[in-house]
Amino acid sequence: MKGYINKIIENSFIDGPGNRMAIFLQGCNMGCLYCHNPETQRMCINCGRCLEVCSQGALSIKEGKINYNKQKCIGCDRCLEVCSEFSSPKYFEMQSDELVKIILDNEIFLDGITFSGGECTLQTDFIVDVVEKVKQKSNLTAFIDTNGLINENDLNRLISCVDGFMMDVKAIDDNTHRFLTGVSNETVLKNLKLLAKTDLLYEVRYVLVEGYNDSVEQVKYLAELIKNLNDYTRLVLIPFRPLGVKTYFKNLPLYNRQKYDIIYDEIYKVLKDRAIKKD
Ligand code: SF4
Ligand code: SF4
């Protein structure tokens, strides 16, 4: 089974519990205005634009397809800057067996693996294949980092084979969600409720974007919702940072620290230790 991978971080302490291999899959079903990894959103259309800015000769076109030479690349990311398709010439195809081997070769150092993106669940077949093979040969746990926009069939398949989910909620108000991401939050909230009733919803993440989704009422609503659904899911409050952002949101300032503390205090009143600060 073939997967499309943007990058693999062999040791990550921010993508779920413990030390995890984080596997970022290419492609997304949202288009968030404040996306920090915009080059993971879409598949490459082989337009060749990035080729012109690579001073190292690391990019070429072969049979109409962009070709990336990792050995020549110096990581300047000029190619990502000029790509207007929200893609990258650097993502690659990998067979699931090859990824399983990389994971198992690193097993001794790891607590588990996390699939992220992009929206990794768009490649559910690949994830399920990798996770089943890894679990046959190790005790590593598997987590999914998702935007929550998952169809019912894929969600049920993932629930039956992984150990946890981390889910972003971008906005509670549907119009705000549509504005920030391009899609409705109806499925996201439905999946949040469904996952919260399993023992698999490790964490919900909420990025505060000033003037868009940061009213105290909205964030408190989410905290109350989580509190009423179960007694274990954490809510991680993340201040907006313009780092990596490609849309006009890159001109917004860092989220106001005082406002952040005020909102955090409000959700702490609801969730206590399950309210998590992200500095
Ligand atoms: S990565 Fe972007 S700029 Fe480069 S060929 Fe693909 S679509 Fe074009
Ligand atoms: S990041 Fe690598 S491939 Fe992209 S422009 Fe720089 S040297 Fe070329």
PDB file of C-alpha atoms and ligand atoms in Angstrom:
ATOM      1  CA  MET A   1       0.000   0.000   0.000  1.00  0.00           C
ATOM      2  CA  LYS A   2       1.348   3.424  -1.022  1.00  0.00           C
ATOM      3  CA  GLY A   3       1.227   6.595   1.083  1.00  0.00           C
ATOM      4  CA  TYR A   4       2.139  10.226   0.372  1.00  0.00           C
ATOM      5  CA  ILE A   5       4.403  11.610   3.083  1.00  0.00           C
ATOM      6  CA  ASN A   6       5.428  15.231   3.593  1.00  0.00           C
ATOM      7  CA  LYS A   7       7.955  14.493   6.315  1.00  0.00           C
ATOM      8  CA  ILE A   8       8.853  12.150   9.147  1.00  0.00           C
ATOM      9  CA  ILE A   9      10.120  13.435  12.492  1.00  0.00           C
ATOM     10  CA  GLU A  10      11.813  10.477  14.152  1.00  0.00           C
ATOM     11  CA  ASN A  11      11.580  11.793  17.724  1.00  0.00           C
ATOM     12  CA  SER A  12       8.859  14.228  18.748  1.00  0.00           C
ATOM     13  CA  PHE A  13       7.685  15.143  22.239  1.00  0.00           C
ATOM     14  CA  ILE A  14       4.863  17.425  21.075  1.00  0.00           C
ATOM     15  CA  ASP A  15       2.767  15.036  18.993  1.00  0.00           C
ATOM     16  CA  GLY A  16       1.101  13.017  21.732  1.00  0.00           C
ATOM     17  CA  PRO A  17       2.281  11.273  24.905  1.00  0.00           C
ATOM     18  CA  GLY A  18       5.971  10.426  25.268  1.00  0.00           C
ATOM     19  CA  ASN A  19       8.540  10.164  22.527  1.00  0.00           C
ATOM     20  CA  ARG A  20       6.809   9.540  19.207  1.00  0.00           C
ATOM     21  CA  MET A  21       7.696   9.202  15.569  1.00  0.00           C
ATOM     22  CA  ALA A  22       5.508  11.822  13.847  1.00  0.00           C
ATOM     23  CA  ILE A  23       4.532  11.031  10.274  1.00  0.00           C
ATOM     24  CA  PHE A  24       3.090  13.989   8.371  1.00  0.00           C
ATOM     25  CA  LEU A  25       0.945  12.902   5.434  1.00  0.00           C
ATOM     26  CA  GLN A  26       0.351  15.085   2.366  1.00  0.00           C
ATOM     27  CA  GLY A  27      -3.080  16.506   1.539  1.00  0.00           C
ATOM     28  CA  CYS A  28      -5.859  18.207   3.501  1.00  0.00           C
ATOM     29  CA  ASN A  29      -9.620  18.691   3.270  1.00  0.00           C
ATOM     30  CA  MET A  30      -9.586  22.147   4.886  1.00  0.00           C
ATOM     31  CA  GLY A  31      -7.785  25.328   3.868  1.00  0.00           C
ATOM     32  CA  CYS A  32      -7.205  27.139   7.146  1.00  0.00           C
ATOM     33  CA  LEU A  33      -6.237  30.782   6.823  1.00  0.00           C
ATOM     34  CA  TYR A  34      -3.779  30.373   9.708  1.00  0.00           C
ATOM     35  CA  CYS A  35      -2.292  27.007   8.676  1.00  0.00           C
ATOM     36  CA  HIS A  36       1.312  26.628   9.904  1.00  0.00           C
ATOM     37  CA  ASN A  37       2.156  23.866   7.412  1.00  0.00           C
ATOM     38  CA  PRO A  38       0.482  25.190   4.250  1.00  0.00           C
ATOM     39  CA  GLU A  39       2.820  23.129   2.046  1.00  0.00           C
ATOM     40  CA  THR A  40       1.066  19.979   3.293  1.00  0.00           C
ATOM     41  CA  GLN A  41      -2.391  21.005   2.073  1.00  0.00           C
ATOM     42  CA  ARG A  42      -2.515  19.982  -1.600  1.00  0.00           C
ATOM     43  CA  MET A  43      -0.939  17.571  -4.040  1.00  0.00           C
ATOM     44  CA  CYS A  44       1.665  18.948  -6.479  1.00  0.00           C
ATOM     45  CA  ILE A  45       0.363  19.788  -9.967  1.00  0.00           C
ATOM     46  CA  ASN A  46       3.896  19.708 -11.461  1.00  0.00           C
ATOM     47  CA  CYS A  47       3.700  23.304 -12.727  1.00  0.00           C
ATOM     48  CA  GLY A  48       7.490  23.691 -12.431  1.00  0.00           C
ATOM     49  CA  ARG A  49       7.383  27.112 -10.785  1.00  0.00           C
ATOM     50  CA  CYS A  50       9.508  26.044  -7.808  1.00  0.00           C
ATOM     51  CA  LEU A  51      12.189  24.755 -10.155  1.00  0.00           C
ATOM     52  CA  GLU A  52      13.084  28.307 -11.180  1.00  0.00           C
ATOM     53  CA  VAL A  53      13.981  29.420  -7.638  1.00  0.00           C
ATOM     54  CA  CYS A  54      16.074  26.452  -6.545  1.00  0.00           C
ATOM     55  CA  SER A  55      19.672  27.658  -6.671  1.00  0.00           C
ATOM     56  CA  GLN A  56      21.055  24.197  -5.847  1.00  0.00           C
ATOM     57  CA  GLY A  57      19.712  22.208  -8.782  1.00  0.00           C
ATOM     58  CA  ALA A  58      17.821  20.006  -6.322  1.00  0.00           C
ATOM     59  CA  LEU A  59      14.667  20.131  -8.450  1.00  0.00           C
ATOM     60  CA  SER A  60      14.110  18.886 -11.977  1.00  0.00           C
ATOM     61  CA  ILE A  61      11.261  17.717 -14.190  1.00  0.00           C
ATOM     62  CA  LYS A  62      11.243  14.119 -15.363  1.00  0.00           C
ATOM     63  CA  GLU A  63       8.480  12.878 -17.638  1.00  0.00           C
ATOM     64  CA  GLY A  64       6.287  15.821 -16.643  1.00  0.00           C
ATOM     65  CA  LYS A  65       6.762  15.225 -12.911  1.00  0.00           C
ATOM     66  CA  ILE A  66       8.749  17.244 -10.427  1.00  0.00           C
ATOM     67  CA  ASN A  67      11.786  15.397  -9.112  1.00  0.00           C
ATOM     68  CA  TYR A  68      13.467  16.250  -5.793  1.00  0.00           C
ATOM     69  CA  ASN A  69      17.076  15.410  -4.965  1.00  0.00           C
ATOM     70  CA  LYS A  70      17.482  15.436  -1.184  1.00  0.00           C
ATOM     71  CA  GLN A  71      21.287  15.233  -1.384  1.00  0.00           C
ATOM     72  CA  LYS A  72      21.502  18.572  -3.194  1.00  0.00           C
ATOM     73  CA  CYS A  73      18.898  20.380  -1.048  1.00  0.00           C
ATOM     74  CA  ILE A  74      20.106  22.928   1.533  1.00  0.00           C
ATOM     75  CA  GLY A  75      16.667  23.391   3.104  1.00  0.00           C
ATOM     76  CA  CYS A  76      16.215  27.061   2.160  1.00  0.00           C
ATOM     77  CA  ASP A  77      12.487  26.461   1.492  1.00  0.00           C
ATOM     78  CA  ARG A  78      12.369  28.973  -1.392  1.00  0.00           C
ATOM     79  CA  CYS A  79      10.426  26.329  -3.305  1.00  0.00           C
ATOM     80  CA  LEU A  80       7.720  26.279  -0.627  1.00  0.00           C
ATOM     81  CA  GLU A  81       7.491  30.078  -0.596  1.00  0.00           C
ATOM     82  CA  VAL A  82       6.774  30.340  -4.332  1.00  0.00           C
ATOM     83  CA  CYS A  83       4.360  27.438  -4.587  1.00  0.00           C
ATOM     84  CA  SER A  84       0.922  29.005  -4.987  1.00  0.00           C
ATOM     85  CA  GLU A  85      -0.732  25.566  -4.842  1.00  0.00           C
ATOM     86  CA  PHE A  86      -0.088  25.072  -1.095  1.00  0.00           C
ATOM     87  CA  SER A  87       2.052  22.085  -1.980  1.00  0.00           C
ATOM     88  CA  SER A  88       5.695  21.016  -1.916  1.00  0.00           C
ATOM     89  CA  PRO A  89       8.106  19.395  -4.349  1.00  0.00           C
ATOM     90  CA  LYS A  90       9.608  17.506  -1.408  1.00  0.00           C
ATOM     91  CA  TYR A  91       6.824  15.139  -0.395  1.00  0.00           C
ATOM     92  CA  PHE A  92       7.311  11.551  -1.431  1.00  0.00           C
ATOM     93  CA  GLU A  93       5.596   8.230  -1.964  1.00  0.00           C
ATOM     94  CA  MET A  94       6.408   5.386   0.380  1.00  0.00           C
ATOM     95  CA  GLN A  95       5.181   1.829   0.617  1.00  0.00           C
ATOM     96  CA  SER A  96       3.621   0.924   3.964  1.00  0.00           C
ATOM     97  CA  ASP A  97       6.121  -1.933   4.434  1.00  0.00           C
ATOM     98  CA  GLU A  98       9.010   0.517   4.114  1.00  0.00           C
ATOM     99  CA  LEU A  99       7.496   2.836   6.728  1.00  0.00           C
ATOM    100  CA  VAL A 100       6.804  -0.108   9.044  1.00  0.00           C
ATOM    101  CA  LYS A 101      10.489  -1.071   8.804  1.00  0.00           C
ATOM    102  CA  ILE A 102      11.625   2.478   9.684  1.00  0.00           C
ATOM    103  CA  ILE A 103       9.273   2.501  12.685  1.00  0.00           C
ATOM    104  CA  LEU A 104      10.336  -0.924  13.947  1.00  0.00           C
ATOM    105  CA  ASP A 105      14.033  -0.061  13.482  1.00  0.00           C
ATOM    106  CA  ASN A 106      13.457   2.822  15.927  1.00  0.00           C
ATOM    107  CA  GLU A 107      11.116   0.948  18.269  1.00  0.00           C
ATOM    108  CA  ILE A 108      13.532   0.878  21.196  1.00  0.00           C
ATOM    109  CA  PHE A 109      13.549   4.702  21.401  1.00  0.00           C
ATOM    110  CA  LEU A 110       9.811   5.237  20.974  1.00  0.00           C
ATOM    111  CA  ASP A 111       6.566   5.186  22.945  1.00  0.00           C
ATOM    112  CA  GLY A 112       4.575   5.242  19.745  1.00  0.00           C
ATOM    113  CA  ILE A 113       3.794   6.788  16.392  1.00  0.00           C
ATOM    114  CA  THR A 114       1.534   9.692  15.461  1.00  0.00           C
ATOM    115  CA  PHE A 115       0.012  10.356  12.062  1.00  0.00           C
ATOM    116  CA  SER A 116      -0.408  14.060  11.358  1.00  0.00           C
ATOM    117  CA  GLY A 117      -0.560  16.270   8.274  1.00  0.00           C
ATOM    118  CA  GLY A 118      -2.161  17.786   6.314  1.00  0.00           C
ATOM    119  CA  GLU A 119      -5.211  15.772   7.242  1.00  0.00           C
ATOM    120  CA  CYS A 120      -3.813  12.301   7.698  1.00  0.00           C
ATOM    121  CA  THR A 121      -7.201  10.554   7.745  1.00  0.00           C
ATOM    122  CA  LEU A 122      -7.521  11.214   4.002  1.00  0.00           C
ATOM    123  CA  GLN A 123      -5.073   8.286   3.768  1.00  0.00           C
ATOM    124  CA  THR A 124      -6.897   5.985   6.177  1.00  0.00           C
ATOM    125  CA  ASP A 125      -6.154   2.827   4.133  1.00  0.00           C
ATOM    126  CA  PHE A 126      -2.430   3.533   4.413  1.00  0.00           C
ATOM    127  CA  ILE A 127      -2.626   4.340   8.146  1.00  0.00           C
ATOM    128  CA  VAL A 128      -4.605   1.194   8.959  1.00  0.00           C
ATOM    129  CA  ASP A 129      -2.165  -0.965   6.989  1.00  0.00           C
ATOM    130  CA  VAL A 130       0.865   0.550   8.776  1.00  0.00           C
ATOM    131  CA  VAL A 131      -0.706   0.435  12.249  1.00  0.00           C
ATOM    132  CA  GLU A 132      -1.847  -3.174  11.942  1.00  0.00           C
ATOM    133  CA  LYS A 133       1.618  -4.276  10.827  1.00  0.00           C
ATOM    134  CA  VAL A 134       3.401  -2.280  13.538  1.00  0.00           C
ATOM    135  CA  LYS A 135       1.107  -3.645  16.234  1.00  0.00           C
ATOM    136  CA  GLN A 136       1.703  -7.241  15.096  1.00  0.00           C
ATOM    137  CA  LYS A 137       5.393  -6.788  15.923  1.00  0.00           C
ATOM    138  CA  SER A 138       5.600  -4.227  18.742  1.00  0.00           C
ATOM    139  CA  ASN A 139       3.802  -2.596  21.663  1.00  0.00           C
ATOM    140  CA  LEU A 140       4.026   0.874  20.178  1.00  0.00           C
ATOM    141  CA  THR A 141       0.876   2.975  20.428  1.00  0.00           C
ATOM    142  CA  ALA A 142      -0.647   4.778  17.441  1.00  0.00           C
ATOM    143  CA  PHE A 143      -2.224   8.247  17.636  1.00  0.00           C
ATOM    144  CA  ILE A 144      -4.086  10.322  15.051  1.00  0.00           C
ATOM    145  CA  ASP A 145      -3.767  14.107  14.846  1.00  0.00           C
ATOM    146  CA  THR A 146      -6.865  15.266  12.932  1.00  0.00           C
ATOM    147  CA  ASN A 147      -8.998  18.285  12.049  1.00  0.00           C
ATOM    148  CA  GLY A 148     -12.047  16.111  12.731  1.00  0.00           C
ATOM    149  CA  LEU A 149     -13.416  16.193   9.198  1.00  0.00           C
ATOM    150  CA  ILE A 150     -13.526  12.395   8.794  1.00  0.00           C
ATOM    151  CA  ASN A 151     -16.207  10.298   7.140  1.00  0.00           C
ATOM    152  CA  GLU A 152     -18.011   7.780   9.335  1.00  0.00           C
ATOM    153  CA  ASN A 153     -16.520   4.693   7.714  1.00  0.00           C
ATOM    154  CA  ASP A 154     -12.901   5.871   8.032  1.00  0.00           C
ATOM    155  CA  LEU A 155     -13.473   7.076  11.596  1.00  0.00           C
ATOM    156  CA  ASN A 156     -14.826   3.682  12.662  1.00  0.00           C
ATOM    157  CA  ARG A 157     -11.903   1.873  11.019  1.00  0.00           C
ATOM    158  CA  LEU A 158      -9.432   4.123  12.833  1.00  0.00           C
ATOM    159  CA  ILE A 159     -11.240   3.769  16.166  1.00  0.00           C
ATOM    160  CA  SER A 160     -10.838   0.007  15.924  1.00  0.00           C
ATOM    161  CA  CYS A 161      -7.054   0.094  15.423  1.00  0.00           C
ATOM    162  CA  VAL A 162      -5.474   3.173  17.070  1.00  0.00           C
ATOM    163  CA  ASP A 163      -4.888   4.195  20.705  1.00  0.00           C
ATOM    164  CA  GLY A 164      -5.793   7.842  20.675  1.00  0.00           C
ATOM    165  CA  PHE A 165      -6.898  10.947  18.808  1.00  0.00           C
ATOM    166  CA  MET A 166      -5.864  14.574  19.053  1.00  0.00           C
ATOM    167  CA  MET A 167      -8.467  16.756  17.404  1.00  0.00           C
ATOM    168  CA  ASP A 168      -8.395  20.415  16.377  1.00  0.00           C
ATOM    169  CA  VAL A 169     -11.539  22.463  16.755  1.00  0.00           C
ATOM    170  CA  LYS A 170     -11.103  25.667  14.757  1.00  0.00           C
ATOM    171  CA  ALA A 171     -14.298  27.474  15.789  1.00  0.00           C
ATOM    172  CA  ILE A 172     -17.606  26.758  17.519  1.00  0.00           C
ATOM    173  CA  ASP A 173     -19.645  29.189  15.445  1.00  0.00           C
ATOM    174  CA  ASP A 174     -20.258  27.583  12.051  1.00  0.00           C
ATOM    175  CA  ASN A 175     -19.943  30.796  10.038  1.00  0.00           C
ATOM    176  CA  THR A 176     -16.600  31.527  11.680  1.00  0.00           C
ATOM    177  CA  HIS A 177     -15.484  27.955  10.982  1.00  0.00           C
ATOM    178  CA  ARG A 178     -16.464  28.278   7.321  1.00  0.00           C
ATOM    179  CA  PHE A 179     -14.570  31.563   7.079  1.00  0.00           C
ATOM    180  CA  LEU A 180     -11.407  30.248   8.756  1.00  0.00           C
ATOM    181  CA  THR A 181     -11.288  26.816   7.100  1.00  0.00           C
ATOM    182  CA  GLY A 182     -13.547  26.870   4.037  1.00  0.00           C
ATOM    183  CA  VAL A 183     -15.877  24.181   5.423  1.00  0.00           C
ATOM    184  CA  SER A 184     -18.652  23.700   7.983  1.00  0.00           C
ATOM    185  CA  ASN A 185     -17.879  22.360  11.471  1.00  0.00           C
ATOM    186  CA  GLU A 186     -20.938  20.092  11.541  1.00  0.00           C
ATOM    187  CA  THR A 187     -18.984  16.849  10.967  1.00  0.00           C
ATOM    188  CA  VAL A 188     -16.163  17.987  13.249  1.00  0.00           C
ATOM    189  CA  LEU A 189     -18.484  18.534  16.212  1.00  0.00           C
ATOM    190  CA  LYS A 190     -20.359  15.287  15.491  1.00  0.00           C
ATOM    191  CA  ASN A 191     -17.051  13.385  15.489  1.00  0.00           C
ATOM    192  CA  LEU A 192     -15.886  15.183  18.616  1.00  0.00           C
ATOM    193  CA  LYS A 193     -18.978  13.964  20.472  1.00  0.00           C
ATOM    194  CA  LEU A 194     -18.626  10.454  19.096  1.00  0.00           C
ATOM    195  CA  LEU A 195     -14.927  10.168  19.984  1.00  0.00           C
ATOM    196  CA  ALA A 196     -15.428  11.680  23.420  1.00  0.00           C
ATOM    197  CA  LYS A 197     -17.714   8.787  24.295  1.00  0.00           C
ATOM    198  CA  THR A 198     -14.927   6.291  23.573  1.00  0.00           C
ATOM    199  CA  ASP A 199     -11.773   6.303  25.690  1.00  0.00           C
ATOM    200  CA  LEU A 200      -9.731   7.569  22.721  1.00  0.00           C
ATOM    201  CA  LEU A 201     -10.057  11.370  22.648  1.00  0.00           C
ATOM    202  CA  TYR A 202      -6.749  12.227  24.284  1.00  0.00           C
ATOM    203  CA  GLU A 203      -6.838  15.931  23.516  1.00  0.00           C
ATOM    204  CA  VAL A 204      -8.745  18.747  21.789  1.00  0.00           C
ATOM    205  CA  ARG A 205      -6.716  21.683  20.469  1.00  0.00           C
ATOM    206  CA  TYR A 206      -8.015  25.218  19.935  1.00  0.00           C
ATOM    207  CA  VAL A 207      -5.964  28.002  18.321  1.00  0.00           C
ATOM    208  CA  LEU A 208      -7.036  31.466  19.476  1.00  0.00           C
ATOM    209  CA  VAL A 209      -7.111  33.952  16.589  1.00  0.00           C
ATOM    210  CA  GLU A 210      -7.784  37.473  17.790  1.00  0.00           C
ATOM    211  CA  GLY A 211     -11.105  38.895  16.657  1.00  0.00           C
ATOM    212  CA  TYR A 212     -12.198  35.687  14.907  1.00  0.00           C
ATOM    213  CA  ASN A 213     -12.750  32.761  17.300  1.00  0.00           C
ATOM    214  CA  ASP A 214     -11.611  34.096  20.654  1.00  0.00           C
ATOM    215  CA  SER A 215     -14.745  35.277  22.412  1.00  0.00           C
ATOM    216  CA  VAL A 216     -14.814  33.983  25.986  1.00  0.00           C
ATOM    217  CA  GLU A 217     -18.332  32.617  25.365  1.00  0.00           C
ATOM    218  CA  GLN A 218     -17.192  30.471  22.406  1.00  0.00           C
ATOM    219  CA  VAL A 219     -14.183  28.993  24.166  1.00  0.00           C
ATOM    220  CA  LYS A 220     -16.140  28.393  27.377  1.00  0.00           C
ATOM    221  CA  TYR A 221     -18.832  26.655  25.332  1.00  0.00           C
ATOM    222  CA  LEU A 222     -16.201  24.236  24.016  1.00  0.00           C
ATOM    223  CA  ALA A 223     -14.816  23.658  27.526  1.00  0.00           C
ATOM    224  CA  GLU A 224     -18.323  22.940  28.899  1.00  0.00           C
ATOM    225  CA  LEU A 225     -19.015  20.607  25.992  1.00  0.00           C
ATOM    226  CA  ILE A 226     -15.858  18.598  26.707  1.00  0.00           C
ATOM    227  CA  LYS A 227     -16.546  18.578  30.439  1.00  0.00           C
ATOM    228  CA  ASN A 228     -20.034  17.193  29.891  1.00  0.00           C
ATOM    229  CA  LEU A 229     -18.890  14.515  27.448  1.00  0.00           C
ATOM    230  CA  ASN A 230     -16.295  12.726  29.589  1.00  0.00           C
ATOM    231  CA  ASP A 231     -13.881  13.080  32.486  1.00  0.00           C
ATOM    232  CA  TYR A 232     -10.532  12.734  30.748  1.00  0.00           C
ATOM    233  CA  THR A 233     -10.124  14.729  27.492  1.00  0.00           C
ATOM    234  CA  ARG A 234      -7.701  17.675  27.754  1.00  0.00           C
ATOM    235  CA  LEU A 235      -8.324  21.030  26.091  1.00  0.00           C
ATOM    236  CA  VAL A 236      -5.116  22.656  24.858  1.00  0.00           C
ATOM    237  CA  LEU A 237      -5.373  26.410  24.295  1.00  0.00           C
ATOM    238  CA  ILE A 238      -2.911  27.614  21.654  1.00  0.00           C
ATOM    239  CA  PRO A 239      -2.149  31.303  20.967  1.00  0.00           C
ATOM    240  CA  PHE A 240      -1.993  32.232  17.264  1.00  0.00           C
ATOM    241  CA  ARG A 241       1.508  32.670  15.848  1.00  0.00           C
ATOM    242  CA  PRO A 242       2.134  33.889  12.295  1.00  0.00           C
ATOM    243  CA  LEU A 243       5.018  31.429  11.804  1.00  0.00           C
ATOM    244  CA  GLY A 244       4.771  29.591   8.479  1.00  0.00           C
ATOM    245  CA  VAL A 245       1.419  31.166   7.574  1.00  0.00           C
ATOM    246  CA  LYS A 246       1.010  31.830   3.850  1.00  0.00           C
ATOM    247  CA  THR A 247      -2.273  33.754   3.583  1.00  0.00           C
ATOM    248  CA  TYR A 248      -2.889  37.374   4.613  1.00  0.00           C
ATOM    249  CA  PHE A 249      -3.179  36.066   8.176  1.00  0.00           C
ATOM    250  CA  LYS A 250       0.634  36.148   8.233  1.00  0.00           C
ATOM    251  CA  ASN A 251       0.267  39.892   8.939  1.00  0.00           C
ATOM    252  CA  LEU A 252      -1.680  39.317  12.162  1.00  0.00           C
ATOM    253  CA  PRO A 253       0.350  39.800  15.354  1.00  0.00           C
ATOM    254  CA  LEU A 254       1.184  37.169  17.944  1.00  0.00           C
ATOM    255  CA  TYR A 255      -1.870  36.518  20.093  1.00  0.00           C
ATOM    256  CA  ASN A 256      -2.160  38.982  22.979  1.00  0.00           C
ATOM    257  CA  ARG A 257      -0.691  37.377  26.114  1.00  0.00           C
ATOM    258  CA  GLN A 258      -2.999  39.070  28.620  1.00  0.00           C
ATOM    259  CA  LYS A 259      -6.067  38.058  26.673  1.00  0.00           C
ATOM    260  CA  TYR A 260      -4.711  34.524  26.445  1.00  0.00           C
ATOM    261  CA  ASP A 261      -4.324  34.332  30.231  1.00  0.00           C
ATOM    262  CA  ILE A 262      -7.867  35.659  30.793  1.00  0.00           C
ATOM    263  CA  ILE A 263      -9.378  33.047  28.466  1.00  0.00           C
ATOM    264  CA  TYR A 264      -7.228  30.287  29.943  1.00  0.00           C
ATOM    265  CA  ASP A 265      -8.425  31.208  33.453  1.00  0.00           C
ATOM    266  CA  GLU A 266     -12.026  30.887  32.262  1.00  0.00           C
ATOM    267  CA  ILE A 267     -11.515  27.403  30.825  1.00  0.00           C
ATOM    268  CA  TYR A 268      -9.508  26.381  33.899  1.00  0.00           C
ATOM    269  CA  LYS A 269     -12.599  27.152  36.003  1.00  0.00           C
ATOM    270  CA  VAL A 270     -14.501  24.627  33.898  1.00  0.00           C
ATOM    271  CA  LEU A 271     -11.940  21.893  33.241  1.00  0.00           C
ATOM    272  CA  LYS A 272      -9.370  22.356  36.042  1.00  0.00           C
ATOM    273  CA  ASP A 273      -6.239  20.303  35.282  1.00  0.00           C
ATOM    274  CA  ARG A 274      -7.617  19.242  31.926  1.00  0.00           C
ATOM    275  CA  ALA A 275      -7.146  22.836  30.696  1.00  0.00           C
ATOM    276  CA  ILE A 276      -3.650  22.963  29.197  1.00  0.00           C
ATOM    277  CA  LYS A 277      -1.551  26.039  28.409  1.00  0.00           C
ATOM    278  CA  LYS A 278       0.662  26.021  25.350  1.00  0.00           C
ATOM    279  CA  ASP A 279       3.473  28.576  25.683  1.00  0.00           C
TER     280      ASP A 279
HETATM  281  S1  SF4 B   1       5.510  22.059  -5.615  1.00  0.00           S
HETATM  282 FE1  SF4 B   1       4.136  23.731  -6.175  1.00  0.00          FE
HETATM  283  S2  SF4 B   1       5.387  25.117  -7.477  1.00  0.00           S
HETATM  284 FE2  SF4 B   1       6.470  23.129  -7.370  1.00  0.00          FE
HETATM  285  S3  SF4 B   1       5.762  22.014  -9.178  1.00  0.00           S
HETATM  286 FE3  SF4 B   1       4.433  21.408  -7.461  1.00  0.00          FE
HETATM  287  S4  SF4 B   1       2.653  22.757  -7.576  1.00  0.00           S
HETATM  288 FE4  SF4 B   1       4.293  23.686  -8.852  1.00  0.00          FE
HETATM  289  S1  SF4 B   2      14.542  23.856  -0.037  1.00  0.00           S
HETATM  290 FE1  SF4 B   2      15.881  22.526  -1.285  1.00  0.00          FE
HETATM  291  S2  SF4 B   2      14.647  22.065  -3.090  1.00  0.00           S
HETATM  292 FE2  SF4 B   2      13.678  23.838  -2.119  1.00  0.00          FE
HETATM  293  S3  SF4 B   2      14.583  25.634  -3.148  1.00  0.00           S
HETATM  294 FE3  SF4 B   2      15.835  25.227  -1.317  1.00  0.00          FE
HETATM  295  S4  SF4 B   2      17.498  23.893  -2.020  1.00  0.00           S
HETATM  296 FE4  SF4 B   2      15.907  23.844  -3.607  1.00  0.00          FE
END
